[in-house]
Amino acid sequence: MRHPDQPYHHGDLRAALLERAAEQLRTGSPADLSLRRLARDLGVSHAAPSRHFPDRRAFLAALAASGWQRLDAGLAAADPGPDAGLRSRVLALGRAYVRFATSESALLELMSAGKATGEATGGGTGGAPHAADAVSGPARVVLDAQRRGEVVPGDPETLATALWAGLHGVAALSVSGALPGADVDRLLERTVDALLDGLRPR
Amino acid sequence: MRHPDQPYHHGDLRAALLERAAEQLRTGSPADLSLRRLARDLGVSHAAPSRHFPDRRAFLAALAASGWQRLDAGLAAADPGPDAGLRSRVLALGRAYVRFATSESALLELMSAGKATGEATGGGTGGAPHAADAVSGPARVVLDAQRRGEVVPGDPETLATALWAGLHGVAALSVSGALPGADVDRLLERTVDALLDGLRPR
DNA sequence: AGTGAATGTAGTCGCTGCCAACAATGTGTG
DNA sequence: CACACATTGTTGGCAGCGACTACATTCACT
């Protein structure tokens, strides 16, 4: 059943499975992912994936974790740094998040669902990366801005989470497709304006 | 194979399936839902559900639609009306949303995922209820507040969506369980404060 | 009374995730 | 260098699932 010119061991099947799955998520929902199909695509037997992931849930969790890592990296790369204006800095984060959400909507769905449905965090040191890491972007921004007096005092973590909530909401809405495209950026701008300056007149 | 004292026709199998499924979503993820299992639980053959839903996706879509209806109703019921202060009105909406999100997290996951993964909206009149309906809550609030000059002028729909994005973000984060419970309400308050008064000092 | 639409049943197919038994390869120790 | 053992992959089998087909029962309307 095996191709003779293929080495018996794949090399890094675990990474290959995650990569291929992330690829397929760009054209399908998480429910359509099949371990057997992935194994077939990679030229490996249907039971091979079980050597790297105890079950399907664990595989999806690992996939979600890699998604959080990529989102975190994307946000960090988009951050123009403390010298940019507060508004443009927050906007940059928001645009990076929206870009991720629209280009990897199924992956984001998986990442969010993982949190919602339990996903035994299993204690111990060095847990998997998750939402908390992504909030580090807004956290940096809030801390810098508070230091300059550009943001009201108060627990920076809570304020950063509030900021994150706003950006997350825009990203989530942008995925729905209900917004006519170019309006997404307008919505992002208005949301950031509301978060920074408030909906009430000044 | 049939129980003789059971009537051949169920009466309203479609509604029963949706109800039972919503029940099971309170203790499991959407992926765990099985049409065959639901049919078994309702004492009906495994193919009966297909008379009411062409396939599993359609069933989940109907389930999500019923979720949007319930969320919309919950928000409308929680609205204290235009005479309450703006802040307390928005807070009431937010608390209702968070309550729904935490008590029906799997259903909300399904509702959000449905939007993300396409869910052929199939045009035509009177489409299924969805996110747009839920935004009607914030829309009313923004309109009333603008009329009183308590909210800056501007396209009310966009402002309402910005407000909704903030509330949605808090609800999404509250589901993750990363927040220590009582902190959820604190986060909601801070987020509403940010949305209304802004993070910048006044 | 009779006919066709709705609704439910039984059986089958291919696919899936999971499990157990076995095979090939890598690694470290005598 | 040989040999034991952990790691990684293979084959085969099982039960559950969604989808399809053919058939049965009941309902609604004429």
CSV table of C-alpha atoms in Angstrom, one decimal, chain A residues 2 16 28 60 72 84 90-91 107 124 128 137 140 151 162 165 191 193 197:
chain,number,residue,atom,x,y,z
A,2,ARG,CA,3.0,2.3,0.5
A,16,ALA,CA,2.6,19.2,8.1
A,28,GLY,CA,-14.0,25.4,4.3
A,60,LEU,CA,-8.3,21.3,16.6
A,72,ASP,CA,-0.4,37.7,18.0
A,84,ALA,CA,2.7,57.0,16.5
A,90,VAL,CA,-5.2,51.5,17.7
A,91,LEU,CA,-6.4,51.7,14.1
A,107,LEU,CA,-9.5,29.6,11.7
A,124,GLY,CA,0.6,23.2,34.6
A,128,ALA,CA,-1.0,26.7,25.1
A,137,GLY,CA,-1.1,44.3,21.9
A,140,ARG,CA,1.1,47.8,25.5
A,151,VAL,CA,-5.7,57.7,28.6
A,162,ALA,CA,-12.2,46.9,26.9
A,165,ALA,CA,-13.4,43.9,23.1
A,191,THR,CA,-15.6,52.3,16.8
A,193,ASP,CA,-13.3,57.0,17.8
A,197,ASP,CA,-13.3,59.9,22.5
